[in-house]
């Protein structure tokens, strides 16, 4: 998953075997959908762009989910926008050539593909990337294995994308986990803590991959309609019933920029938005600042 991953699980009989099953599930999903593996299902689909591909039920479910997100976000959440990385290099402070950027935009648009229960067709110039949903989906799948085994306490943490299995059990009874929200400018620190009993928690921010040029920060979160990075929020953290939903909502909120607050309120979820001046805008109760 290209990030530190761990499971926080209670010390129960057989827990190590269960953790091994959970890890195997995460690795299975990574191998199946990684764009970095030439033998992955995703690479096969991209290689057959322009043709009809037979897909399994899991892949069909993920693609349907991505397509609904595309529609519900007015086209902002788009797993066909990964091709923009070919003109954006966040290792060096250089802006892309606008001609090259404009040439890519017509190739983006998930509404251009055709999907049914077991077949996918996408245009020959399209390329899909599950980077925006794969890790979050894997966290939920690992959590499902734990729950099916009767474990309802602990946390699945895949690079900061979290699925909380259930509350902490203390001598006082059930208590929430106090989960840190990363400081957008001091990565080793938390800027706030959120109390969470169960469900998903995910953060999208402008600090994972970025460069600064002429006093402006350019981050890896790109608007698929313009091809340019978003800049309104430093980060958005969302709590939702699943990690996949939390991750999707946080990404869409970043992409919606100034309209994110009203949109998140419509989704009826708890969230914490942080602007570039590091002002906190909570849409959730009981935020604690260290």
Tab-separated table of C-alpha atoms in Angstrom:
chain	number	residue	atom	x	y	z
A	1	UNK	CA	0.000	0.000	0.000
A	2	UNK	CA	3.096	2.252	-0.227
A	3	UNK	CA	2.592	3.423	3.365
A	4	UNK	CA	2.952	2.176	6.963
A	5	UNK	CA	0.128	-0.244	7.764
A	6	UNK	CA	-0.819	-1.881	11.057
A	7	UNK	CA	-3.635	-3.563	12.954
A	8	UNK	CA	-4.406	-2.633	16.576
A	9	UNK	CA	-6.162	-5.732	17.922
A	10	UNK	CA	-7.000	-7.093	21.394
A	11	UNK	CA	-4.868	-9.881	22.856
A	12	UNK	CA	-7.269	-12.764	22.274
A	13	UNK	CA	-6.690	-16.467	21.527
A	14	UNK	CA	-5.923	-16.942	17.839
A	15	UNK	CA	-5.463	-13.211	17.209
A	16	UNK	CA	-2.156	-13.690	15.380
A	17	UNK	CA	-3.739	-16.092	12.903
A	18	UNK	CA	-6.593	-13.644	12.405
A	19	UNK	CA	-4.158	-10.784	11.810
A	20	UNK	CA	-2.397	-12.935	9.209
A	21	UNK	CA	-5.703	-13.488	7.386
A	22	UNK	CA	-6.381	-9.757	7.454
A	23	UNK	CA	-2.931	-8.995	6.067
A	24	UNK	CA	-3.368	-11.569	3.308
A	25	UNK	CA	-6.640	-9.877	2.319
A	26	UNK	CA	-4.959	-6.474	2.116
A	27	UNK	CA	-2.152	-7.920	-0.007
A	28	UNK	CA	-4.683	-9.683	-2.253
A	29	UNK	CA	-6.474	-6.410	-2.990
A	30	UNK	CA	-3.200	-4.595	-3.614
A	31	UNK	CA	-2.030	-7.269	-6.050
A	32	UNK	CA	-5.376	-7.324	-7.817
A	33	UNK	CA	-5.813	-3.584	-8.311
A	34	UNK	CA	-2.354	-1.988	-8.209
A	35	UNK	CA	-1.439	0.021	-11.290
A	36	UNK	CA	2.209	-0.746	-10.513
A	37	UNK	CA	1.785	-4.471	-11.242
A	38	UNK	CA	1.620	-5.489	-14.879
A	39	UNK	CA	-0.293	-8.647	-13.920
A	40	UNK	CA	-3.041	-6.911	-11.922
A	41	UNK	CA	-6.684	-6.864	-12.984
A	42	UNK	CA	-6.463	-3.083	-13.307
A	43	UNK	CA	-3.447	-3.268	-15.622
A	44	UNK	CA	-5.258	-5.844	-17.742
A	45	UNK	CA	-8.303	-3.614	-18.059
A	46	UNK	CA	-6.157	-0.649	-19.055
A	47	UNK	CA	-4.279	-2.762	-21.590
A	48	UNK	CA	-7.612	-3.764	-23.182
A	49	UNK	CA	-9.024	-0.226	-23.380
A	50	UNK	CA	-11.059	0.081	-26.554
A	51	UNK	CA	-12.246	-3.505	-26.222
A	52	UNK	CA	-14.868	-5.202	-24.053
A	53	UNK	CA	-13.399	-6.884	-20.959
A	54	UNK	CA	-15.055	-9.528	-18.805
A	55	UNK	CA	-14.886	-8.556	-15.123
A	56	UNK	CA	-15.614	-10.369	-11.872
A	57	UNK	CA	-18.213	-9.331	-9.295
A	58	UNK	CA	-15.758	-7.546	-6.999
A	59	UNK	CA	-14.338	-5.451	-9.819
A	60	UNK	CA	-17.835	-4.653	-11.077
A	61	UNK	CA	-18.820	-3.506	-7.574
A	62	UNK	CA	-15.807	-1.212	-7.264
A	63	UNK	CA	-16.356	0.255	-10.721
A	64	UNK	CA	-20.034	0.839	-9.982
A	65	UNK	CA	-19.080	2.540	-6.736
A	66	UNK	CA	-16.602	4.764	-8.567
A	67	UNK	CA	-19.186	5.616	-11.200
A	68	UNK	CA	-21.775	6.610	-8.574
A	69	UNK	CA	-19.139	8.792	-6.878
A	70	UNK	CA	-18.380	10.391	-10.235
A	71	UNK	CA	-22.054	11.177	-10.762
A	72	UNK	CA	-22.711	12.372	-7.200
A	73	UNK	CA	-19.656	14.659	-7.277
A	74	UNK	CA	-20.603	16.298	-10.580
A	75	UNK	CA	-17.613	14.643	-12.205
A	76	UNK	CA	-15.010	15.769	-9.644
A	77	UNK	CA	-14.254	12.293	-8.274
A	78	UNK	CA	-12.948	10.542	-11.347
A	79	UNK	CA	-10.768	7.419	-11.351
A	80	UNK	CA	-9.878	8.095	-14.986
A	81	UNK	CA	-7.979	11.284	-14.055
A	82	UNK	CA	-4.780	9.505	-13.033
A	83	UNK	CA	-3.271	10.233	-16.446
A	84	UNK	CA	-2.686	13.791	-15.230
A	85	UNK	CA	0.315	12.483	-13.296
A	86	UNK	CA	2.135	12.272	-16.623
A	87	UNK	CA	2.408	16.084	-16.717
A	88	UNK	CA	2.595	16.823	-12.981
A	89	UNK	CA	5.861	15.907	-11.252
A	90	UNK	CA	5.658	16.813	-7.581
A	91	UNK	CA	9.302	16.019	-6.983
A	92	UNK	CA	10.383	19.203	-8.750
A	93	UNK	CA	8.833	22.709	-8.581
A	94	UNK	CA	7.861	22.929	-12.234
A	95	UNK	CA	4.469	23.703	-13.742
A	96	UNK	CA	3.277	21.541	-16.641
A	97	UNK	CA	3.129	22.801	-20.184
A	98	UNK	CA	-0.439	23.982	-20.690
A	99	UNK	CA	-0.645	22.470	-24.177
A	100	UNK	CA	0.283	19.054	-22.803
A	101	UNK	CA	-2.239	19.474	-19.983
A	102	UNK	CA	-5.087	20.470	-22.285
A	103	UNK	CA	-4.335	17.478	-24.493
A	104	UNK	CA	-5.071	15.116	-21.599
A	105	UNK	CA	-8.381	16.584	-20.433
A	106	UNK	CA	-10.546	15.056	-23.218
A	107	UNK	CA	-9.294	11.613	-22.176
A	108	UNK	CA	-10.805	12.031	-18.694
A	109	UNK	CA	-14.432	11.340	-17.836
A	110	UNK	CA	-15.816	8.194	-16.240
A	111	UNK	CA	-19.146	8.809	-17.919
A	112	UNK	CA	-17.540	7.654	-21.164
A	113	UNK	CA	-17.269	4.003	-20.109
A	114	UNK	CA	-19.994	1.348	-20.341
A	115	UNK	CA	-20.464	-1.050	-17.449
A	116	UNK	CA	-22.788	-3.929	-16.708
A	117	UNK	CA	-22.735	-6.911	-14.350
A	118	UNK	CA	-19.782	-8.702	-15.928
A	119	UNK	CA	-18.478	-6.553	-18.772
A	120	UNK	CA	-16.617	-3.276	-19.084
A	121	UNK	CA	-15.946	-1.177	-22.136
A	122	UNK	CA	-13.936	1.997	-22.006
A	123	UNK	CA	-12.495	4.194	-24.769
A	124	UNK	CA	-9.071	3.315	-26.112
A	125	UNK	CA	-7.601	6.556	-24.751
A	126	UNK	CA	-8.858	6.013	-21.170
A	127	UNK	CA	-6.850	4.729	-18.213
A	128	UNK	CA	-8.287	3.805	-14.816
A	129	UNK	CA	-6.545	4.171	-11.450
A	130	UNK	CA	-7.953	2.734	-8.205
A	131	UNK	CA	-5.548	4.793	-6.082
A	132	UNK	CA	-8.400	6.861	-4.680
A	133	UNK	CA	-10.442	3.902	-3.409
A	134	UNK	CA	-8.216	0.814	-3.174
A	135	UNK	CA	-6.593	1.370	0.218
A	136	UNK	CA	-9.855	2.412	1.834
A	137	UNK	CA	-11.653	-0.614	0.366
A	138	UNK	CA	-8.880	-2.889	1.659
A	139	UNK	CA	-9.242	-1.437	5.181
A	140	UNK	CA	-12.955	-2.264	5.165
A	141	UNK	CA	-12.313	-5.787	3.872
A	142	UNK	CA	-9.717	-6.465	6.577
A	143	UNK	CA	-12.119	-5.125	9.203
A	144	UNK	CA	-14.876	-7.413	7.900
A	145	UNK	CA	-12.636	-10.447	8.468
A	146	UNK	CA	-12.086	-9.364	12.074
A	147	UNK	CA	-15.777	-8.785	12.699
A	148	UNK	CA	-16.735	-12.110	11.133
A	149	UNK	CA	-14.344	-13.747	13.592
A	150	UNK	CA	-16.089	-12.033	16.492
A	151	UNK	CA	-13.532	-9.268	17.083
A	152	UNK	CA	-15.301	-5.949	17.610
A	153	UNK	CA	-12.526	-3.931	19.202
A	154	UNK	CA	-9.483	-2.388	17.581
A	155	UNK	CA	-8.373	-0.390	14.548
A	156	UNK	CA	-7.291	-1.222	11.004
A	157	UNK	CA	-4.806	1.451	9.900
A	158	UNK	CA	-3.650	1.435	6.290
A	159	UNK	CA	-1.463	4.483	5.899
A	160	UNK	CA	-3.797	6.694	7.913
A	161	UNK	CA	-6.992	5.366	6.360
A	162	UNK	CA	-8.765	3.870	9.349
A	163	UNK	CA	-11.552	1.410	10.048
A	164	UNK	CA	-12.450	1.358	13.729
A	165	UNK	CA	-13.877	-2.034	14.691
A	166	UNK	CA	-15.500	-0.824	17.880
A	167	UNK	CA	-14.921	1.183	21.056
A	168	UNK	CA	-12.211	0.719	23.632
A	169	UNK	CA	-13.290	-1.481	26.528
A	170	UNK	CA	-12.106	-0.059	29.831
A	171	UNK	CA	-12.949	-0.544	33.480
A	172	UNK	CA	-15.433	2.302	33.028
A	173	UNK	CA	-17.087	0.544	30.098
A	174	UNK	CA	-17.038	1.488	26.420
A	175	UNK	CA	-15.039	4.584	25.487
A	176	UNK	CA	-14.215	6.168	22.127
A	177	UNK	CA	-10.770	6.071	20.603
A	178	UNK	CA	-9.184	9.519	20.485
A	179	UNK	CA	-7.714	9.566	16.989
A	180	UNK	CA	-5.265	12.210	15.922
A	181	UNK	CA	-5.726	14.383	12.853
A	182	UNK	CA	-2.368	15.053	11.243
A	183	UNK	CA	-1.070	18.619	11.350
A	184	UNK	CA	-0.947	19.709	7.688
A	185	UNK	CA	2.362	21.541	8.163
A	186	UNK	CA	3.990	19.478	10.956
A	187	UNK	CA	3.610	15.855	9.850
A	188	UNK	CA	4.860	14.359	13.115
A	189	UNK	CA	2.218	16.176	15.135
A	190	UNK	CA	-1.542	16.016	15.536
A	191	UNK	CA	-3.490	19.254	15.215
A	192	UNK	CA	-6.637	17.792	16.809
A	193	UNK	CA	-8.162	14.594	18.121
A	194	UNK	CA	-11.521	13.108	17.192
A	195	UNK	CA	-13.455	10.707	19.439
A	196	UNK	CA	-14.560	7.703	17.369
A	197	UNK	CA	-16.462	4.597	18.482
A	198	UNK	CA	-16.637	2.710	15.192
A	199	UNK	CA	-16.662	3.143	11.413
A	200	UNK	CA	-14.299	4.792	8.976
A	201	UNK	CA	-12.018	7.812	9.245
A	202	UNK	CA	-9.982	9.239	6.400
A	203	UNK	CA	-8.167	12.462	5.600
A	204	UNK	CA	-7.367	14.125	2.286
A	205	UNK	CA	-4.795	16.896	2.337
A	206	UNK	CA	-2.383	19.048	0.422
A	207	UNK	CA	0.717	17.690	2.187
A	208	UNK	CA	1.324	14.167	0.868
A	209	UNK	CA	2.841	15.166	-2.467
A	210	UNK	CA	3.349	18.801	-3.313
A	211	UNK	CA	5.805	21.492	-4.249
A	212	UNK	CA	5.941	25.219	-3.630
A	213	UNK	CA	6.623	27.768	-6.348
A	214	UNK	CA	6.469	31.561	-6.109
A	215	UNK	CA	4.801	31.351	-2.714
A	216	UNK	CA	2.059	28.974	-3.807
A	217	UNK	CA	1.592	25.325	-2.850
A	218	UNK	CA	0.717	22.875	-5.644
A	219	UNK	CA	-0.569	19.542	-4.299
A	220	UNK	CA	-1.311	16.194	-5.920
A	221	UNK	CA	-5.100	16.557	-5.592
A	222	UNK	CA	-6.029	17.592	-9.122
A	223	UNK	CA	-9.359	18.830	-10.396
A	224	UNK	CA	-10.093	16.479	-13.341
A	225	UNK	CA	-12.002	19.195	-15.175
A	226	UNK	CA	-9.204	21.773	-15.154
A	227	UNK	CA	-6.170	19.567	-14.530
A	228	UNK	CA	-4.931	21.929	-11.807
A	229	UNK	CA	-4.416	21.319	-8.075
A	230	UNK	CA	-6.991	22.348	-5.509
A	231	UNK	CA	-5.957	24.946	-2.946
A	232	UNK	CA	-8.907	25.924	-0.733
A	233	UNK	CA	-8.290	23.466	2.143
A	234	UNK	CA	-5.121	22.165	3.763
A	235	UNK	CA	-6.972	18.997	4.763
A	236	UNK	CA	-10.411	17.500	5.224
A	237	UNK	CA	-11.067	14.631	7.637
A	238	UNK	CA	-14.351	12.733	7.466
A	239	UNK	CA	-15.976	10.156	9.740
A	240	UNK	CA	-18.369	7.768	7.997
A	241	UNK	CA	-19.763	4.231	8.402
A	242	UNK	CA	-16.937	2.798	6.251
A	243	UNK	CA	-13.381	3.798	5.439
A	244	UNK	CA	-14.193	3.715	1.740
A	245	UNK	CA	-17.015	6.215	2.172
A	246	UNK	CA	-14.938	8.410	4.491
A	247	UNK	CA	-12.092	8.517	1.975
A	248	UNK	CA	-14.377	9.297	-0.928
A	249	UNK	CA	-16.178	12.080	0.922
A	250	UNK	CA	-12.928	13.676	2.099
A	251	UNK	CA	-11.527	13.638	-1.443
A	252	UNK	CA	-14.691	15.107	-2.940
A	253	UNK	CA	-14.758	17.796	-0.253
A	254	UNK	CA	-11.204	18.832	-1.134
A	255	UNK	CA	-12.184	18.934	-4.804
A	256	UNK	CA	-15.321	20.972	-4.104
A	257	UNK	CA	-13.136	23.618	-2.459
A	258	UNK	CA	-15.281	26.543	-1.183
A	259	UNK	CA	-18.498	24.533	-1.619
A	260	UNK	CA	-17.247	21.695	0.596
A	261	UNK	CA	-18.851	22.799	3.866
A	262	UNK	CA	-22.431	22.960	2.599
A	263	UNK	CA	-21.923	19.741	0.648
A	264	UNK	CA	-20.610	17.824	3.678
A	265	UNK	CA	-23.539	19.078	5.749
A	266	UNK	CA	-25.854	17.624	3.114
A	267	UNK	CA	-24.093	14.265	3.505
A	268	UNK	CA	-24.853	14.347	7.269
A	269	UNK	CA	-21.378	13.243	8.339
A	270	UNK	CA	-18.944	14.464	10.955
A	271	UNK	CA	-15.883	16.211	9.554
A	272	UNK	CA	-13.003	18.520	10.335
A	273	UNK	CA	-11.848	20.981	7.690
A	274	UNK	CA	-8.579	22.902	8.018
A	275	UNK	CA	-7.783	25.877	5.823
A	276	UNK	CA	-4.268	26.885	4.675
A	277	UNK	CA	-4.056	29.363	7.566
A	278	UNK	CA	-4.548	26.336	9.871
A	279	UNK	CA	-7.953	27.486	11.072
A	280	UNK	CA	-10.122	24.545	12.137
A	281	UNK	CA	-13.703	24.289	10.961
A	282	UNK	CA	-15.376	21.385	12.770
A	283	UNK	CA	-18.539	19.742	11.527
A	284	UNK	CA	-18.379	17.323	14.434
A	285	UNK	CA	-18.670	17.649	18.209
A	286	UNK	CA	-16.019	17.077	20.864
A	287	UNK	CA	-12.907	17.903	18.846
A	288	UNK	CA	-9.911	18.059	21.158
A	289	UNK	CA	-6.838	20.115	20.359
A	290	UNK	CA	-3.555	18.987	21.973
